Coordinates of C-alpha atoms in Angstrom, one line a residue:
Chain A
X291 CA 11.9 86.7 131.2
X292 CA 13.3 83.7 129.1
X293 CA 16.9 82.6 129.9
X294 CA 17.5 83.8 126.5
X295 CA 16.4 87.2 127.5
X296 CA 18.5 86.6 130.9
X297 CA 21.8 85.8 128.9
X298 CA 21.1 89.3 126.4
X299 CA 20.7 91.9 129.1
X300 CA 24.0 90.1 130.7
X301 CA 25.8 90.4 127.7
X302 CA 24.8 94.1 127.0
X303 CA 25.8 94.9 130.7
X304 CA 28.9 93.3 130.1
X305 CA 29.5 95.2 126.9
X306 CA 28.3 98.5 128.7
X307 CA 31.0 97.8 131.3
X308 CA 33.5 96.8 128.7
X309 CA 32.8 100.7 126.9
X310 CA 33.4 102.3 130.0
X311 CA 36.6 100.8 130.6
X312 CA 37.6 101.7 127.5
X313 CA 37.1 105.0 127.1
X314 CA 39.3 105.4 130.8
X315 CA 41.4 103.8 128.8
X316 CA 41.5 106.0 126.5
X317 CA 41.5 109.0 128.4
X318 CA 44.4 108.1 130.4
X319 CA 46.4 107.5 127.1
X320 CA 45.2 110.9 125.7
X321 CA 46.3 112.3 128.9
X322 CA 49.9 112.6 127.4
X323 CA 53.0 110.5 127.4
X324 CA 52.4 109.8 131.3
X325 CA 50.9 106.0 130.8
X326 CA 53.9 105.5 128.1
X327 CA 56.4 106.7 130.7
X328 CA 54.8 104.5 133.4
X329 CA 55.4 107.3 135.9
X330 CA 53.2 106.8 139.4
X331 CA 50.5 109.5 139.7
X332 CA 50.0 109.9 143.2
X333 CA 52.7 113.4 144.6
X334 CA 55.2 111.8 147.5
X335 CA 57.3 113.7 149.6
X336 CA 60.5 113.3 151.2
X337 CA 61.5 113.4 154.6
X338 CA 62.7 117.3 153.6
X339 CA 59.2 117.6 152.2
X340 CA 60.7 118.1 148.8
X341 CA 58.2 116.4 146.1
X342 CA 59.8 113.2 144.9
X343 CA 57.0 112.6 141.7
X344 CA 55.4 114.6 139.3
X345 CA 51.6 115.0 139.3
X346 CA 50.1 114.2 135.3
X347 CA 49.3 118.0 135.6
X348 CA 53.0 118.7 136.0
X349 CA 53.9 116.0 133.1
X350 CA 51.7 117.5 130.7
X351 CA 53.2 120.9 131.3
X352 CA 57.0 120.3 131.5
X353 CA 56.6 117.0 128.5
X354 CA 59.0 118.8 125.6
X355 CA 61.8 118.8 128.3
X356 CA 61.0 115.6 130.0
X357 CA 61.7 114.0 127.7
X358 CA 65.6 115.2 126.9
X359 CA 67.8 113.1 128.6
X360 CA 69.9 115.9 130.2
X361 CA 66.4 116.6 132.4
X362 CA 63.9 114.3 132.6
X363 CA 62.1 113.5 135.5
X364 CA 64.7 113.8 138.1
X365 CA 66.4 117.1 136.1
X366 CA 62.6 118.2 136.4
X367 CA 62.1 117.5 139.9
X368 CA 64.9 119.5 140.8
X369 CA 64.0 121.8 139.2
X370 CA 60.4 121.9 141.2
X371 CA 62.5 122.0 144.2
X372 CA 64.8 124.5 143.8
X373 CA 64.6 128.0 144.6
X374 CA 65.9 131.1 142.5
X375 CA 66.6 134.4 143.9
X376 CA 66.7 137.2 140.5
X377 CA 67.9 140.3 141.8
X378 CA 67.0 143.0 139.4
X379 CA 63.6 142.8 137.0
X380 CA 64.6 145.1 134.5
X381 CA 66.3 144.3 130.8
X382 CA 68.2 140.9 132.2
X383 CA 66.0 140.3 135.0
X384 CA 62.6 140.3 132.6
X385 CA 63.4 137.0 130.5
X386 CA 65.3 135.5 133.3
X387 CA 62.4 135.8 134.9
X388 CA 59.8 134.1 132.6
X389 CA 62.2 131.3 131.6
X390 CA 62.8 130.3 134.8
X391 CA 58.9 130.3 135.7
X392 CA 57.7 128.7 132.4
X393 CA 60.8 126.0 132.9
X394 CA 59.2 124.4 136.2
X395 CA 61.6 126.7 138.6
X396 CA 58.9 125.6 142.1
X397 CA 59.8 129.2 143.9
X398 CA 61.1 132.2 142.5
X399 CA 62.0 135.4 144.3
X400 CA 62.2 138.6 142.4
X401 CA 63.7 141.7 143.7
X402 CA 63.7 145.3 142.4
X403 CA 63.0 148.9 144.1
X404 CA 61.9 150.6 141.2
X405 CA 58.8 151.3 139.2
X406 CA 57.6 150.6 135.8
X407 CA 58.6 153.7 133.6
X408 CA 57.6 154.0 129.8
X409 CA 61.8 154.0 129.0
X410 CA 61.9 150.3 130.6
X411 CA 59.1 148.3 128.2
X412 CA 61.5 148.8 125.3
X413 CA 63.8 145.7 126.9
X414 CA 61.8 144.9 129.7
X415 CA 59.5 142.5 128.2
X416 CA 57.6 141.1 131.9
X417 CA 56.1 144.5 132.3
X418 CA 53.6 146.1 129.9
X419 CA 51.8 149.3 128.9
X420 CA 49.0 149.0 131.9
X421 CA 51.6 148.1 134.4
X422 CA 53.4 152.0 134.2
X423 CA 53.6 153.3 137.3
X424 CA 53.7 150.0 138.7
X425 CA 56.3 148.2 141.8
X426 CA 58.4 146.4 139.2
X427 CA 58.8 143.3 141.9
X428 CA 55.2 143.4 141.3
X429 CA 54.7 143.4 138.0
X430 CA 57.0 140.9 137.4
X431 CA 55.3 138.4 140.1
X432 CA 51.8 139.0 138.0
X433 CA 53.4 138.5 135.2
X434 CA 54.7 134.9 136.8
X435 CA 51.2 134.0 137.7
X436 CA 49.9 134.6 134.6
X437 CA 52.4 132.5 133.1
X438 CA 52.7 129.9 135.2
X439 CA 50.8 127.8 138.4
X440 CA 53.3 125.7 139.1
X441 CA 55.4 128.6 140.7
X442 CA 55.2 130.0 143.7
X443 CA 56.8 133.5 143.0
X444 CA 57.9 136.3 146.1
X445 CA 58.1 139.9 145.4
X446 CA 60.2 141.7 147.1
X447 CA 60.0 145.6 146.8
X448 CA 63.0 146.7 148.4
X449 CA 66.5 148.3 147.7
X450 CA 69.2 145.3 148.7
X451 CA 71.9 146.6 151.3
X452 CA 74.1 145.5 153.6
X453 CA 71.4 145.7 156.1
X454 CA 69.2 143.9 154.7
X455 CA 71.1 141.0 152.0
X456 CA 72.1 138.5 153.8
X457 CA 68.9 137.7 155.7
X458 CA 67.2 138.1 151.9
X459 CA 69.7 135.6 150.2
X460 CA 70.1 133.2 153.0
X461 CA 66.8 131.0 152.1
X462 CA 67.9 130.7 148.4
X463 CA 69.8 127.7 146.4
X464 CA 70.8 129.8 143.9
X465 CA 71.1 133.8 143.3
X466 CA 70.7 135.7 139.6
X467 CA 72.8 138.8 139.6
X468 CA 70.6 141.0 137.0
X469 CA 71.0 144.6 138.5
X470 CA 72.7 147.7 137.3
X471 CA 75.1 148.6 138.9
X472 CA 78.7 148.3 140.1
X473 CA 77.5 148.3 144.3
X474 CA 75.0 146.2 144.2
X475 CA 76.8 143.5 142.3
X476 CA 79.9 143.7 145.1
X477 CA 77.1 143.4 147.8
X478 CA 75.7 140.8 145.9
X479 CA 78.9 138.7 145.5
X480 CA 80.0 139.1 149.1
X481 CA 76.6 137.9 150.6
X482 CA 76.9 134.8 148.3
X483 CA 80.2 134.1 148.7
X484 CA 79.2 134.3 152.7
X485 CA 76.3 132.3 152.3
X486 CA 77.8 129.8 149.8
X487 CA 75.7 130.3 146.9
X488 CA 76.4 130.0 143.3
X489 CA 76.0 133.5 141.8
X490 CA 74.6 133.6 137.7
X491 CA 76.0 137.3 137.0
X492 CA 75.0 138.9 133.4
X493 CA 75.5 142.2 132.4
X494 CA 74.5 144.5 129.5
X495 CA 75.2 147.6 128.1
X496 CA 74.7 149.1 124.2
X497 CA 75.9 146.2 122.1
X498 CA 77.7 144.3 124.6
X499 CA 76.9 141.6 126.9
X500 CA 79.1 139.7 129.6
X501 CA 77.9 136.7 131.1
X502 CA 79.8 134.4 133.8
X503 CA 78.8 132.3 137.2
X504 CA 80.8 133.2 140.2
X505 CA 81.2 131.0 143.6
X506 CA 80.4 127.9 142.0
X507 CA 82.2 124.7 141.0
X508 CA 85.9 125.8 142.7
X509 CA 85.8 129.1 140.6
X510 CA 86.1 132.3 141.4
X511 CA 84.0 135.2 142.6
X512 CA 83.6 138.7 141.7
X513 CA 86.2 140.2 143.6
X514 CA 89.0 137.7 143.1
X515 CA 89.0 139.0 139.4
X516 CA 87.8 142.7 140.0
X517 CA 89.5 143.0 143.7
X518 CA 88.8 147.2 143.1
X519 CA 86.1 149.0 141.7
X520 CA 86.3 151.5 139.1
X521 CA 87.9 154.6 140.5
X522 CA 85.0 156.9 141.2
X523 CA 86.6 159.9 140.5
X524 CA 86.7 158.9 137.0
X525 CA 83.9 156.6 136.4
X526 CA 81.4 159.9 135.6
X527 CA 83.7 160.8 132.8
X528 CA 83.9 157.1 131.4
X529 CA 80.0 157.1 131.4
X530 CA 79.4 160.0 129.5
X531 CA 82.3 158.8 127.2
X532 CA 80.6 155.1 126.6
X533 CA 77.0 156.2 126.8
X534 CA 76.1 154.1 130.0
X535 CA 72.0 154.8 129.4
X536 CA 72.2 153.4 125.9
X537 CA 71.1 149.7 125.5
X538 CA 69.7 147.7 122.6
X539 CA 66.8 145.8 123.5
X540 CA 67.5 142.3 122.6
X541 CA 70.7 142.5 123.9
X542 CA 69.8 142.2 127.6
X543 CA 66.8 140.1 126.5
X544 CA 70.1 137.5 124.9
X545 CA 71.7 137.6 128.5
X546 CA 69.1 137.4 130.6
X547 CA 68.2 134.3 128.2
X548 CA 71.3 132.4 128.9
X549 CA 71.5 133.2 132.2
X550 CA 67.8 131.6 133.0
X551 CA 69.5 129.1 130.5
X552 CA 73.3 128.8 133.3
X553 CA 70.6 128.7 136.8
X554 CA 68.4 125.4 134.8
X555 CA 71.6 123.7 134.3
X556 CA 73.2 124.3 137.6
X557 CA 69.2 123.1 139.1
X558 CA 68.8 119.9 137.1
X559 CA 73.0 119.2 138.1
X560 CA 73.9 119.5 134.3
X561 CA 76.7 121.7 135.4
X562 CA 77.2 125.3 134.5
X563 CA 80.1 125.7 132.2
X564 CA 80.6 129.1 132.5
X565 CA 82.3 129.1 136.3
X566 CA 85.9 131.0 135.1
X567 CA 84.6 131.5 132.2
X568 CA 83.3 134.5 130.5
X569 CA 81.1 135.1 127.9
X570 CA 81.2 138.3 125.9
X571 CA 78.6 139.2 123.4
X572 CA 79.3 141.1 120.6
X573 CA 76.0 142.5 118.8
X574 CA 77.5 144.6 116.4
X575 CA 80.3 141.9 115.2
X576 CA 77.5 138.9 116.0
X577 CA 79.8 136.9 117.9
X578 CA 80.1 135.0 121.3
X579 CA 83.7 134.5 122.6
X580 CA 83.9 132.5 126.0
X581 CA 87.4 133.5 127.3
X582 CA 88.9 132.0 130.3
X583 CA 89.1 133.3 134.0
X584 CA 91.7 133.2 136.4
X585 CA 90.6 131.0 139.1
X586 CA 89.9 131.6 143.0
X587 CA 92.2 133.7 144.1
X588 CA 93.7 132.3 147.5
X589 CA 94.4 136.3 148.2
X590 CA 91.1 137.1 147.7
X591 CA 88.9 139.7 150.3
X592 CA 86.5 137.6 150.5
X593 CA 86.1 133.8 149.5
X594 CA 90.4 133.7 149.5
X595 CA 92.1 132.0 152.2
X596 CA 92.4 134.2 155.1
X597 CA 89.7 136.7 154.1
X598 CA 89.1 140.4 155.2
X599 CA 85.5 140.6 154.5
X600 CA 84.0 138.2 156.9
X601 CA 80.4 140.4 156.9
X602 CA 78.8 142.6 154.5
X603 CA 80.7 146.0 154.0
X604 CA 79.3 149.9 153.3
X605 CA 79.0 149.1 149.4
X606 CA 78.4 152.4 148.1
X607 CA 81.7 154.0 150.0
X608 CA 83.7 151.2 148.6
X609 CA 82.6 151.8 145.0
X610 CA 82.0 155.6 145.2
X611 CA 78.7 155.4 144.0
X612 CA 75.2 154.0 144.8
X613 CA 72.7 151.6 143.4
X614 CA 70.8 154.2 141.6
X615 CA 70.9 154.0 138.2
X616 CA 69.7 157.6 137.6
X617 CA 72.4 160.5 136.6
X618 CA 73.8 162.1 140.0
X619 CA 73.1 166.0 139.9
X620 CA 76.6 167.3 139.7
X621 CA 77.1 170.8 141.1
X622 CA 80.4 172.2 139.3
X623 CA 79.6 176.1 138.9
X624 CA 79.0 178.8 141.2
X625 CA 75.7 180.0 141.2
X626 CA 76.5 183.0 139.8
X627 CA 77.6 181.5 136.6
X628 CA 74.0 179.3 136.1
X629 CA 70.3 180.5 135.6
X630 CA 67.7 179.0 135.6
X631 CA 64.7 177.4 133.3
X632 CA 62.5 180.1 134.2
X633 CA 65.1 183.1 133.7
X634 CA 66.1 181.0 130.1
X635 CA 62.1 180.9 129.4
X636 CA 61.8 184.9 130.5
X637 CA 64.7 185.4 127.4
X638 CA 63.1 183.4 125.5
X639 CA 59.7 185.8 125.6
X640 CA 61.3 189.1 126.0
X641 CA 63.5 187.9 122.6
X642 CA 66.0 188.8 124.6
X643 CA 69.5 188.1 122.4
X644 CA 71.4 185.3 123.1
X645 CA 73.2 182.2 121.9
X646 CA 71.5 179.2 123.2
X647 CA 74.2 176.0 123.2
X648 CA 73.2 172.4 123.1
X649 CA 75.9 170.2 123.8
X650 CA 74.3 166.6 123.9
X651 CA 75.4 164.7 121.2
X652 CA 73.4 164.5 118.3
X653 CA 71.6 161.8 118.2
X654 CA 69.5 163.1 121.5
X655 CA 69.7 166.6 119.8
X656 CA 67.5 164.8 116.8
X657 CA 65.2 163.5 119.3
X658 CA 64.5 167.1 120.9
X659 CA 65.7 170.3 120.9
X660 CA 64.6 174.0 121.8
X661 CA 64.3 176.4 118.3
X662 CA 67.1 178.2 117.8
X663 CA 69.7 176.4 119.6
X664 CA 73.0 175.6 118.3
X665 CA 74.0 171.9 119.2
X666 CA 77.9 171.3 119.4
X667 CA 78.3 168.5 120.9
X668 CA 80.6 168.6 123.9
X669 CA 83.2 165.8 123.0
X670 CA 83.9 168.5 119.9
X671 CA 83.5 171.7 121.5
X672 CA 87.3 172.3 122.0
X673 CA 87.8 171.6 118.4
X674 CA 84.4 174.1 117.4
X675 CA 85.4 177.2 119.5
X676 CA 85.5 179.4 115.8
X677 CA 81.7 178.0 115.5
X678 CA 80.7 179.8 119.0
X679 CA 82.4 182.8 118.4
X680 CA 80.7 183.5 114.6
X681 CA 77.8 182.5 116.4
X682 CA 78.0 184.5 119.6
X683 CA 78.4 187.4 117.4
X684 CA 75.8 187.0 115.3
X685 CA 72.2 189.1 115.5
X686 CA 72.0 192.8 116.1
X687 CA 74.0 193.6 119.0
X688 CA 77.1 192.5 116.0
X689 CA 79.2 195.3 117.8
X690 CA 79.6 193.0 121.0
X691 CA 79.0 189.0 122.3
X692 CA 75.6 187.8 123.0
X693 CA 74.9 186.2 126.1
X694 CA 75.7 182.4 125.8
X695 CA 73.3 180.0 127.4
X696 CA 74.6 176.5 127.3
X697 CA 72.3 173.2 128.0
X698 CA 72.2 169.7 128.0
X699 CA 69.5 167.0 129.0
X700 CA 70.2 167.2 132.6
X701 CA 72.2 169.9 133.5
X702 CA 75.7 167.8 134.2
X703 CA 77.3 168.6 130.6
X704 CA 76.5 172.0 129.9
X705 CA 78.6 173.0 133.4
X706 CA 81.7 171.1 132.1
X707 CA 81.0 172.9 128.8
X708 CA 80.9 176.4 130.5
X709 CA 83.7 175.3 132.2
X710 CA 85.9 175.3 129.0
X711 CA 84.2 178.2 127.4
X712 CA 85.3 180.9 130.4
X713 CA 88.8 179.1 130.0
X714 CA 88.6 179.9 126.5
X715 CA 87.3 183.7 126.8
X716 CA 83.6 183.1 126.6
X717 CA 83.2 185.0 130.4
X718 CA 79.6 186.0 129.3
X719 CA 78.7 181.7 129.3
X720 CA 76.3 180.7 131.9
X721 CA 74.7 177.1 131.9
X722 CA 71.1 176.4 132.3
X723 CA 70.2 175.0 135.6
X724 CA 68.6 170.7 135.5
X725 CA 68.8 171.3 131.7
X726 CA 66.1 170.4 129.3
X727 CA 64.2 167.4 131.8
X728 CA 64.1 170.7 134.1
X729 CA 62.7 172.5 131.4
X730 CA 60.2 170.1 130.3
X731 CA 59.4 169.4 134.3
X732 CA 59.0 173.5 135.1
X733 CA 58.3 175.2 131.9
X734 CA 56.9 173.1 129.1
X735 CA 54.9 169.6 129.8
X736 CA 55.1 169.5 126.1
X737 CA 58.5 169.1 125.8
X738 CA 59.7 165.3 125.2
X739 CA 61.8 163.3 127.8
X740 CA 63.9 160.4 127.2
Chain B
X88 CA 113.1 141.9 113.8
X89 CA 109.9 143.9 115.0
X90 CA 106.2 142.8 116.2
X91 CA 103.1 142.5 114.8
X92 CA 99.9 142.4 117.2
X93 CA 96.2 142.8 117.2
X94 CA 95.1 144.6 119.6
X95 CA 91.2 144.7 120.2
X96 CA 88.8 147.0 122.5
X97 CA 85.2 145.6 123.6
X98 CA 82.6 146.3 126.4
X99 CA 83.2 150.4 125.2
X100 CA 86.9 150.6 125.6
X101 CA 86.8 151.0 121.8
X102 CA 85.1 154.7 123.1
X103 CA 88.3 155.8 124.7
X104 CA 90.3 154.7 121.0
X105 CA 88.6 156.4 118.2
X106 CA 86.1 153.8 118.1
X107 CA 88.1 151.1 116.6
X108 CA 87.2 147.6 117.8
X109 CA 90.2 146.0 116.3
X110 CA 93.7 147.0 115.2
X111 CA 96.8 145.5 113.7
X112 CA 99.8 147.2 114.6
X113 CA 103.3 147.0 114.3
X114 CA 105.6 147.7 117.5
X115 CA 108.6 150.3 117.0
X116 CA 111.9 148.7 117.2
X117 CA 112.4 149.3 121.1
X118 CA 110.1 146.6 121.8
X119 CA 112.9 143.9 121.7
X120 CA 111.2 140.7 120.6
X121 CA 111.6 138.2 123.2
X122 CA 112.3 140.5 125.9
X123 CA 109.2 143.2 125.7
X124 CA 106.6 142.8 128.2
X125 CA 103.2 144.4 128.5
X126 CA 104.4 146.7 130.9
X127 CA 106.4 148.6 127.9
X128 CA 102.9 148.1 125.8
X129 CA 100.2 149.4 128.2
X130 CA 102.0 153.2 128.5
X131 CA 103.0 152.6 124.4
X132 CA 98.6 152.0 123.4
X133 CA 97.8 155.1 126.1
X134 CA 100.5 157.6 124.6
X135 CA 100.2 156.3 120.9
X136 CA 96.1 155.2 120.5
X137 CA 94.5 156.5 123.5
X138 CA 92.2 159.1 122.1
X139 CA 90.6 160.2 125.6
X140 CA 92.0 161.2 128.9
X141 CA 95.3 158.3 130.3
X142 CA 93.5 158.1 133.6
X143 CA 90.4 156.3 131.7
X144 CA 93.0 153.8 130.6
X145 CA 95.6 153.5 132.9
X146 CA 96.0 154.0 136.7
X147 CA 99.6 153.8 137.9
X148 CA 101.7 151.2 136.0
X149 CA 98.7 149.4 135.5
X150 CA 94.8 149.5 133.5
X151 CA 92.5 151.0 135.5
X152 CA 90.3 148.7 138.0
X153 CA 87.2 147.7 136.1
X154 CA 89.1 146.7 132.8
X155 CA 90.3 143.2 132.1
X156 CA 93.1 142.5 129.8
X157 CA 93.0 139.0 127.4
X158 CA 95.8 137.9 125.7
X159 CA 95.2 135.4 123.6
X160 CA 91.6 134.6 124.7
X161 CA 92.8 133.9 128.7
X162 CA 92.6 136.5 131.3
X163 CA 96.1 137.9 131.6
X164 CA 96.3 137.1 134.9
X165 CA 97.3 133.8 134.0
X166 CA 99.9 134.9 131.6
X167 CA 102.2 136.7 134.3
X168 CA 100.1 140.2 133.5
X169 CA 102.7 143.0 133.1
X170 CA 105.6 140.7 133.3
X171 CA 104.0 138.7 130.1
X172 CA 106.2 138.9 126.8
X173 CA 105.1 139.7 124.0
X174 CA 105.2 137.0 121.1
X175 CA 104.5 138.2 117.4
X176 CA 101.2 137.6 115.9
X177 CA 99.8 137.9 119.8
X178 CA 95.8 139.3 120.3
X179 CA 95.6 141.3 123.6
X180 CA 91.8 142.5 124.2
X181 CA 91.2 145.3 126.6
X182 CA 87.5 144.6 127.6
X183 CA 85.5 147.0 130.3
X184 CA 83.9 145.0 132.7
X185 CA 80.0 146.0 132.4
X186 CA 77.4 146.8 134.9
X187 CA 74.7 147.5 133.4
X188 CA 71.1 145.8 133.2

């Protein structure tokens, strides 16, 4: 080889060395704004073992809010190691949920002791058609690891009580209040309170939405501004006044939103703004009004000064009624006064004559009824009593009164509606035992359910 | 002299009145400007626009646990509550606390 020859093959390994330098180069530009930032690569820990840098996985992931001054690579690594307890992973819990997982939230616990019904998917966007049937804790943690790598999500199947709360919470930085109902969120308030964690409470219910963070920030708690619950003794007749099982969809989606939106600012120490505060949603007018909250009541039970509660308490006795959000069975008639969805179905064959009364309002009498029925609702029964009467005498037995059957969708209404029939001289009205979910369970699989 | 509120009914209190969200009203003459409190008002709304049962509203002197009273966009509480006195042009909210999810 001639030293020409020498100085070529030099020159082209130089160049060859040159290309391959460039195109690592390159890569490691393309890998995303990580170079720019000049952000190590290599994961550190802390003497806590929190991590103290983000891998160029991590960057690439979490780059659109990286790079917003209110989070950023600190705001982001607290967020990483945080953890998020979201009791409740139905309409609030859903999108808390996956915001908080697609966010960068490092461990999320999810808690709920129900399954996946048809009713749910409507508003419950982190469970699906396939999941039916399913634990919703569990559906909502596949549904998080789907979404998401970078968080290490807990299910937790299991119905929170005084038993069992505390030793749940304790682990937790911060605790998402998305159940349904007025026990749990007591329980839920005194074990934070207790265990000094910030509480992000939404609620929903057909238009409306409330949302607020108690225990944080010198504000108050739950029970400072609600120190009693709603009387039981009157809360089943406000619920079937204000519809408690009617809810829009999007409407606990919008809560559930801002509250994944109140636990990310409290994380990345933005601040939540909404400690005394309340928000109140509006769907129907379109508004958002944030009022303003007494603050922490020094008399208060439990976070006040010289507090009563000092460990969890029997939740359901205090509020009168328990954590399921199914309709109670009420039992109001004698037996004597009630049949039952076979002995209505045995009428119903033998064309036996009678007047068959629906008393759910109308919109769920649109939805379903049984042929034949007359549907008064029961809010206007009182005023409709003439309407029975022509009816009840109606047929071929016009000499007399037909037999009145009265039912509703569970069997609750049509006994206060018999109730104010025999007052009114309808003796012969009876009510129709579990109502029409009875009668699509027992006699019809046909029948629709809502 | 008389007073002229708004009063407004959210969270499903507007179920127990007729379903009216908002309402201007004018307060008979025995509601002394300057001197009225909501004490006078609360019993006044139940026996005058309460369309449902009083003890959905009202328990005792008082609204029934579970409903918070605004007035003026703060929670009454810091106003003095019943003792408060009512000024003319004055929005008092009666919201139900919800619990659903």
């Amino acid at each position: 080889m001639s030293g020409d020859e020498m100085d070529v093959a030099a020159l082209q390994a130089e160049i060859e060395q040159l290309r391959t330098e460039n195109a690592a180069l390159k890569a490691s530009a393309a890998s995303g704004a990580a170079s720019l930032l000049s952000i190590p690569f290599t994961v550190g820990r802390d003497d806590s073992g929190a991590t103290t840098e983000l891998t160029n996985a991590e960057i690439a992931r979490f780059s659109r809010q990286l790079l917003m001054p209110e989070i950023g690579v600190q705001g982001q690594l607290k967020l990483r190691n945080i953890s998020v307890l979201v009791v409740g992973c139905g309409g609030l819990g859903a999108p808390a949920i996956m915001y908080l997982a697609a966010a960068g939230i490092g461990r999320l616990g999810v808690v709920d002791y129900d399954v996946v019904e048809a009713s749910n998917l409507q508003r419950q966007i982190i469970h699906d058609e396939p999941k039916v049937g399913m634990r919703k804790s569990e559906s909502a943690k596949a549904t998080v690891n789907r979404l998401s790598s970078f968080c290490d999500c807990t299910a937790y199947d299991m119905l929170l009580d005084s038993s069992n709360a505390m030793d749940l919470i304790k682990p937790w930085d911060i605790v998402v209040d998305a159940t349904d109902n007025v026990a749990t969120r007591y329980l839920l308030n005194d074990a934070c309170v207790l265990l000094n964690k910030p509480l992000v409470s939404g609620s929903a219910l057909r238009m409306d939405g409330q949302l607020t963070v108690y225990n944080y920030d010198g504000g108050p708690c739950y029970r400072c501004i609600f120190p009693k619950p709603p009387p039981a003794e009157t809360e089943s007749q406000y619920t079937s006044i204000t519809f408690d099982f009617r809810i829009c969809s999007t409407v606990p989606g919008i809560i559930g939103c801002l509250q994944a939106l109140e636990v990310v600012k409290i994380a990345a120490d933005i601040g939540a703004k909404f400690s005394q505060k309340l928000l109140i949603f509006d769907a129907t007018f379109g508004s958002f009004r944030t009022i303003k909250l007494r603050g922490r009541s020094p008399a208060c039970a439990v976070c006040g000064d010289e507090p009563t509660i000092t460990e969890l308490i029997d939740y359901v006795q205090f509020c009168g009624s328990g954590p399921s959000d199914k309709t109670p069975t009420q039992r109001i008639l004698e037996e004597v006064d009630r049949i039952t969805v076979e002995e209505l179905g045995e009428f119903r064959k033998a064309a036996h004559s009678h007047l068959l009364l629906d008393v759910r309002e109308k919109v769920q009498y649109d939805i379903c009824s049984l042929p034949h029925s007359l549907n008064i609702p029961l809010a206007e029964l009182e005023g409709r009593l003439p309407d029975v009467r022509a009816a009840a005498r109606h047929g071929p037995n016009t000499s007399g009164t037909l037999p009145i059957y009265v039912i509703c969708r569970r069997g609750n209404d049509s006994q206060l509606a018999v109730q104010m029939l025999q007052k009114t001289g309808f003796g012969q009205a009876k009510d129709v035992i579990g109502g029409l979910e009875t009668w699509a369970r027992d006699m019809d699989s046909s029948f629709p359910t809502y | 002299m008389t007073l002229t509120i708004t009063l407004e009914f959210s969270g499903g209190m507007e179920l127990l009145f007729n379903n009216e969200k908002s309402k201007q009203v004018t307060l008979p003459e025995t509601f002394t400007p300057g001197s009225a409190t909501l004490k006078e008002l609360l019993p006044w709304v139940r026996d005058n626009l309460l369309t449902e049962r009083a003890e959905l509203f009202m328990q005792g002197e008082t609204v029934r646990p579970g409903i918070l009273v605004l007035i003026n966009d703060a929670d009454w509480e810091l106003e003095g509550e019943l003792e408060y006195v009512i000024k003319d042009r004055d929005t008092i909210v009666f919201i139900s606390t919800l619990h659903g999810g």
